[in-house]
mmCIF file of C-alpha atoms in Angstrom:
data_model
loop_
_atom_site.group_PDB
_atom_site.id
_atom_site.type_symbol
_atom_site.label_atom_id
_atom_site.label_comp_id
_atom_site.label_asym_id
_atom_site.label_seq_id
_atom_site.Cartn_x
_atom_site.Cartn_y
_atom_site.Cartn_z
ATOM 1 C CA VAL A 1 55.951 60.678 -104.762
ATOM 2 C CA LEU A 2 59.104 62.513 -104.321
ATOM 3 C CA ASP A 3 61.439 59.377 -103.538
ATOM 4 C CA PRO A 4 63.905 59.402 -106.451
ATOM 5 C CA THR A 5 63.731 55.721 -106.812
ATOM 6 C CA ARG A 6 59.957 55.577 -106.126
ATOM 7 C CA ALA A 7 60.859 52.498 -104.282
ATOM 8 C CA SER A 8 60.789 53.533 -100.622
ATOM 9 C CA SER A 9 57.625 55.105 -98.850
ATOM 10 C CA PRO A 10 56.230 58.449 -100.261
ATOM 11 C CA PHE A 11 57.689 61.839 -98.935
ATOM 12 C CA ARG A 12 55.483 62.751 -95.782
ATOM 13 C CA PRO A 13 56.612 66.038 -94.572
ATOM 14 C CA HIS A 14 55.239 67.173 -91.070
ATOM 15 C CA PRO A 15 51.865 68.641 -91.521
ATOM 16 C CA GLY A 16 52.706 71.681 -89.435
ATOM 17 C CA ARG A 17 55.518 72.549 -91.748
ATOM 18 C CA LEU A 18 53.726 71.712 -94.699
ATOM 19 C CA ASN A 19 50.991 74.295 -94.014
ATOM 20 C CA LEU A 20 52.906 76.867 -92.228
ATOM 21 C CA ALA A 21 54.281 78.656 -95.356
ATOM 22 C CA PRO A 22 50.936 79.223 -97.234
ATOM 23 C CA GLY A 23 49.202 79.960 -93.769
ATOM 24 C CA LEU A 24 51.679 82.891 -92.901
ATOM 25 C CA LEU A 25 51.456 84.149 -96.457
ATOM 26 C CA ALA A 26 47.730 84.230 -96.170
ATOM 27 C CA LEU A 27 48.176 85.957 -92.900
ATOM 28 C CA ALA A 28 50.468 88.535 -94.454
ATOM 29 C CA ILE A 29 48.061 89.132 -97.324
ATOM 30 C CA ALA A 30 45.082 89.469 -94.858
ATOM 31 C CA GLY A 31 47.206 91.978 -92.954
ATOM 32 C CA ASP A 32 47.868 93.963 -96.035
ATOM 33 C CA LEU A 33 44.312 94.236 -96.917
ATOM 34 C CA ALA A 34 43.384 95.226 -93.385
ATOM 35 C CA GLY A 35 45.670 98.181 -93.549
ATOM 36 C CA LEU A 36 48.448 97.187 -91.286
ATOM 37 C CA SER A 37 51.464 99.436 -91.256
ATOM 38 C CA PRO A 38 54.249 98.767 -93.537
ATOM 39 C CA ALA A 39 56.462 97.615 -90.623
ATOM 40 C CA ALA A 40 53.897 95.257 -89.328
ATOM 41 C CA GLY A 41 53.301 93.921 -92.755
ATOM 42 C CA GLY A 42 57.133 93.527 -93.336
ATOM 43 C CA TYR A 43 57.401 91.373 -90.321
ATOM 44 C CA LEU A 44 54.494 89.062 -91.400
ATOM 45 C CA ILE A 45 55.981 88.758 -94.928
ATOM 46 C CA ILE A 46 59.436 87.944 -93.466
ATOM 47 C CA ALA A 47 57.851 85.306 -91.371
ATOM 48 C CA ALA A 48 56.188 83.799 -94.580
ATOM 49 C CA GLY A 49 59.437 84.003 -96.271
ATOM 50 C CA ALA A 50 61.289 82.110 -93.367
ATOM 51 C CA ALA A 51 58.535 79.364 -93.666
ATOM 52 C CA PHE A 52 59.225 78.873 -97.212
ATOM 53 C CA LEU A 53 62.921 78.659 -96.532
ATOM 54 C CA ASP A 54 62.073 76.151 -93.735
ATOM 55 C CA ARG A 55 60.556 73.965 -96.531
ATOM 56 C CA THR A 56 63.814 73.653 -98.108
ATOM 57 C CA GLY A 57 64.811 71.405 -94.996
ATOM 58 C CA GLU A 58 62.244 68.947 -96.066
ATOM 59 C CA ALA A 59 64.387 67.232 -98.606
ATOM 60 C CA PHE A 60 66.619 64.276 -99.161
ATOM 61 C CA ILE A 61 70.199 64.004 -97.444
ATOM 62 C CA GLY A 62 73.215 62.917 -99.503
ATOM 63 C CA ARG A 63 73.586 62.509 -103.302
ATOM 64 C CA ALA A 64 69.670 62.278 -103.763
ATOM 65 C CA ALA A 65 69.318 65.673 -102.781
ATOM 66 C CA LEU A 66 71.528 66.917 -105.826
ATOM 67 C CA ARG A 67 69.179 65.245 -108.411
ATOM 68 C CA THR A 68 67.603 67.948 -110.582
ATOM 69 C CA GLU A 69 64.069 66.697 -109.804
ATOM 70 C CA ILE A 70 64.686 67.463 -106.114
ATOM 71 C CA LEU A 71 66.753 70.694 -106.805
ATOM 72 C CA VAL A 72 64.010 72.348 -108.653
ATOM 73 C CA LEU A 73 61.400 71.682 -105.893
ATOM 74 C CA GLY A 74 63.588 72.893 -103.176
ATOM 75 C CA GLY A 75 64.878 75.768 -105.389
ATOM 76 C CA SER A 76 61.260 77.019 -105.844
ATOM 77 C CA SER A 77 60.796 77.310 -102.021
ATOM 78 C CA LEU A 78 64.195 78.735 -101.608
ATOM 79 C CA LEU A 79 63.471 81.485 -104.158
ATOM 80 C CA ALA A 80 60.053 82.126 -102.754
ATOM 81 C CA GLY A 81 61.381 82.597 -99.190
ATOM 82 C CA ALA A 82 64.413 84.816 -100.370
ATOM 83 C CA GLY A 83 62.098 86.885 -102.288
ATOM 84 C CA LEU A 84 59.534 87.432 -99.696
ATOM 85 C CA ILE A 85 62.270 88.258 -97.190
ATOM 86 C CA LEU A 86 63.536 90.940 -99.555
ATOM 87 C CA VAL A 87 60.091 92.491 -99.889
ATOM 88 C CA GLY A 88 59.790 92.341 -95.968
ATOM 89 C CA ILE A 89 62.953 94.118 -95.277
ATOM 90 C CA ALA A 90 62.138 96.526 -98.015
ATOM 91 C CA GLN A 91 58.949 97.540 -96.098
ATOM 92 C CA LEU A 92 61.070 97.675 -92.987
ATOM 93 C CA GLY A 93 63.159 100.544 -94.520
ATOM 94 C CA ALA A 94 66.030 98.820 -96.175
ATOM 95 C CA PRO A 95 67.352 100.756 -99.243
ATOM 96 C CA LEU A 96 66.232 98.356 -101.890
ATOM 97 C CA PRO A 97 63.115 98.167 -104.121
ATOM 98 C CA ALA A 98 60.439 95.736 -103.020
ATOM 99 C CA THR A 99 59.890 94.849 -106.651
ATOM 100 C CA ALA A 100 63.180 92.887 -106.662
ATOM 101 C CA GLY A 101 61.785 90.683 -104.016
ATOM 102 C CA LEU A 102 58.660 90.214 -105.789
ATOM 103 C CA HIS A 103 60.391 89.226 -108.941
ATOM 104 C CA VAL A 104 62.518 86.656 -106.824
ATOM 105 C CA ALA A 105 59.498 85.339 -105.295
ATOM 106 C CA LEU A 106 57.126 85.115 -108.291
ATOM 107 C CA MET A 107 59.256 85.105 -111.493
ATOM 108 C CA GLY A 108 61.862 82.626 -109.583
ATOM 109 C CA GLY A 109 59.914 80.798 -107.002
ATOM 110 C CA LEU A 110 56.542 80.501 -108.514
ATOM 111 C CA GLY A 111 58.078 80.136 -111.975
ATOM 112 C CA LEU A 112 60.381 77.438 -111.155
ATOM 113 C CA ALA A 113 57.542 75.582 -109.108
ATOM 114 C CA VAL A 114 55.369 75.711 -112.134
ATOM 115 C CA LEU A 115 58.291 74.349 -114.491
ATOM 116 C CA ALA A 116 58.953 71.608 -111.818
ATOM 117 C CA VAL A 117 55.229 70.580 -111.613
ATOM 118 C CA PHE A 118 54.882 70.448 -115.391
ATOM 119 C CA SER A 119 58.199 68.431 -115.824
ATOM 120 C CA ILE A 120 57.265 65.873 -113.065
ATOM 121 C CA ALA A 121 53.699 65.541 -113.928
ATOM 122 C CA GLY A 122 54.528 65.266 -117.536
ATOM 123 C CA LEU A 123 56.659 62.395 -116.926
ATOM 124 C CA LEU A 124 54.352 60.570 -114.645
ATOM 125 C CA HIS A 125 51.141 61.074 -116.695
ATOM 126 C CA ALA A 126 53.154 59.759 -119.841
ATOM 127 C CA HIS A 127 54.201 56.704 -117.697
ATOM 128 C CA GLN A 128 58.018 57.691 -117.948
ATOM 129 C CA PRO A 129 60.715 57.277 -115.260
ATOM 130 C CA LEU A 130 60.879 60.232 -112.981
ATOM 131 C CA ALA A 131 64.105 61.629 -114.592
ATOM 132 C CA PHE A 132 64.794 65.060 -116.202
ATOM 133 C CA SER A 133 66.297 65.054 -119.626
ATOM 134 C CA ARG A 134 69.045 67.518 -120.580
ATOM 135 C CA PRO A 135 66.474 69.948 -122.273
ATOM 136 C CA THR A 136 64.617 70.041 -118.928
ATOM 137 C CA ARG A 137 67.744 70.747 -116.875
ATOM 138 C CA ILE A 138 68.654 73.538 -119.331
ATOM 139 C CA ALA A 139 65.154 75.117 -119.099
ATOM 140 C CA ALA A 140 65.586 75.273 -115.174
ATOM 141 C CA ALA A 141 69.022 76.754 -115.478
ATOM 142 C CA LEU A 142 67.581 79.279 -118.058
ATOM 143 C CA LEU A 143 64.883 80.308 -115.711
ATOM 144 C CA VAL A 144 67.208 81.005 -112.828
ATOM 145 C CA ALA A 145 69.484 82.916 -114.923
ATOM 146 C CA ALA A 146 66.545 85.171 -116.078
ATOM 147 C CA VAL A 147 65.805 85.822 -112.307
ATOM 148 C CA ALA A 148 69.467 86.694 -111.887
ATOM 149 C CA LEU A 149 69.458 88.996 -114.878
ATOM 150 C CA ARG A 150 66.227 90.720 -113.719
ATOM 151 C CA VAL A 151 67.091 91.349 -109.942
ATOM 152 C CA LEU A 152 70.882 91.453 -109.582
ATOM 153 C CA PRO A 153 71.204 94.678 -111.839
ATOM 154 C CA VAL A 154 68.523 96.472 -109.647
ATOM 155 C CA LEU A 155 70.375 95.480 -106.406
ATOM 156 C CA GLY A 156 73.545 96.871 -107.978
ATOM 157 C CA LEU A 157 75.280 93.408 -107.901
ATOM 158 C CA LEU A 158 75.555 93.062 -111.726
ATOM 159 C CA PRO A 159 75.917 95.550 -114.519
ATOM 160 C CA GLN A 160 72.771 96.161 -116.590
ATOM 161 C CA PRO A 161 72.957 93.913 -119.679
ATOM 162 C CA PRO A 162 73.014 95.788 -123.031
ATOM 163 C CA GLY A 163 69.870 96.451 -124.944
ATOM 164 C CA PRO A 164 66.254 97.300 -123.584
ATOM 165 C CA PRO A 165 65.947 97.161 -119.795
ATOM 166 C CA PHE A 166 65.226 93.466 -118.639
ATOM 167 C CA ALA A 167 64.783 92.381 -122.318
ATOM 168 C CA LEU A 168 67.382 89.489 -122.098
ATOM 169 C CA ALA A 169 65.867 88.394 -118.592
ATOM 170 C CA ALA A 170 62.375 88.279 -120.138
ATOM 171 C CA ALA A 171 63.807 86.362 -123.310
ATOM 172 C CA LEU A 172 65.452 83.818 -121.101
ATOM 173 C CA TRP A 173 62.369 83.270 -118.734
ATOM 174 C CA ALA A 174 60.121 82.826 -121.934
ATOM 175 C CA ALA A 175 62.886 80.425 -123.611
ATOM 176 C CA ALA A 176 62.872 78.257 -120.598
ATOM 177 C CA PHE A 177 59.250 77.418 -121.072
ATOM 178 C CA LEU A 178 59.381 77.229 -124.753
ATOM 179 C CA LEU A 179 62.238 74.679 -124.377
ATOM 180 C CA TRP A 180 60.061 72.680 -122.001
ATOM 181 C CA LEU A 181 57.213 72.751 -124.383
ATOM 182 C CA LYS A 182 59.452 71.508 -127.355
ATOM 183 C CA SER A 183 60.901 68.801 -125.123
ATOM 184 C CA TYR A 184 57.601 67.578 -123.713
ATOM 185 C CA TRP A 185 55.230 68.073 -126.595
ATOM 186 C CA PRO A 186 56.083 64.622 -128.263
ATOM 187 C CA LEU A 187 55.432 62.833 -124.872
ATOM 188 C CA LEU A 188 52.101 64.721 -124.204
ATOM 189 C CA SER A 189 50.737 64.391 -127.710
ATOM 190 C CA SER A 190 51.762 60.728 -128.592
ATOM 191 C CA ALA A 191 49.090 58.061 -128.154
ATOM 192 C CA ALA A 192 51.998 55.616 -127.404
ATOM 193 C CA THR A 193 53.098 57.506 -124.322
ATOM 194 C CA LEU A 194 49.636 58.591 -123.101
ATOM 195 C CA ALA A 195 48.157 54.825 -123.351
ATOM 196 C CA PRO A 196 47.754 53.161 -120.097
ATOM 197 C CA PRO A 197 50.949 50.922 -119.350
ATOM 198 C CA ASP A 198 50.694 47.192 -120.342
ATOM 199 C CA ASP A 199 47.166 47.467 -121.966
ATOM 200 C CA GLY A 200 48.449 45.859 -124.925
ATOM 201 C CA SER A 201 48.190 48.896 -127.145
ATOM 202 C CA ARG A 202 51.864 48.849 -127.902
ATOM 203 C CA PRO A 203 53.572 45.894 -129.562
ATOM 204 C CA PRO A 204 55.924 43.888 -127.426
ATOM 205 C CA GLY A 205 59.379 45.393 -127.508
ATOM 206 C CA GLU A 206 58.396 48.648 -129.031
ATOM 207 C CA SER A 207 60.039 51.851 -127.759
ATOM 208 C CA VAL A 208 59.282 55.387 -128.402
ATOM 209 C CA ARG A 209 61.892 57.946 -127.533
ATOM 210 C CA ASP A 210 61.061 61.665 -127.585
ATOM 211 C CA ASP A 211 62.749 64.962 -127.229
ATOM 212 C CA ALA A 212 62.194 64.642 -123.503
ATOM 213 C CA GLY A 213 64.989 61.938 -123.704
ATOM 214 C CA CYS A 214 62.698 59.276 -121.887
ATOM 215 C CA PRO A 215 62.166 55.780 -123.570
ATOM 216 C CA SER A 216 58.553 54.696 -123.420
#
């Protein structure tokens, strides 16, 4: 349920748009395994990337779209699509490394999607309101910053940070998930938050507050 208030009907995207991105990505992978030329494979990857970008249109309109819980889901599709398009145009001969696009799609798109699912599912399984805490928002920002520090220097859009190559990007990416773990571990390890709601296991009026910032 992606409705921020959980009060209206569930989010139901068009089935064609829902399956278009993974379907085109599977087609691009099949084409690569079949030995298509780099140009043909590049066009297929660009099509898959465009389909992921199209998924960002299946979002809320207005202030609800600016909620972190929505932004991380749309952002994961945005990064995945942008990364695949970079890979595709690199295969068509653009003077940029395809690895930059792979890092945007996987380190960024897939990484942010995993963090989003961990965060949303963690709250729902612990019977908490669907609202990200400050540490969770910071974790998402750290992950996006890590992708920027990994990719932008390679594209010549940012100076290479001091120290070993990509060490800062790797540290920020790991820090994002470590911060998530620190924030959510009290939720996911507490019998008080994992117990079914209203089952009488918690005394009336008792509230458990954890690092995720959510009262139980």
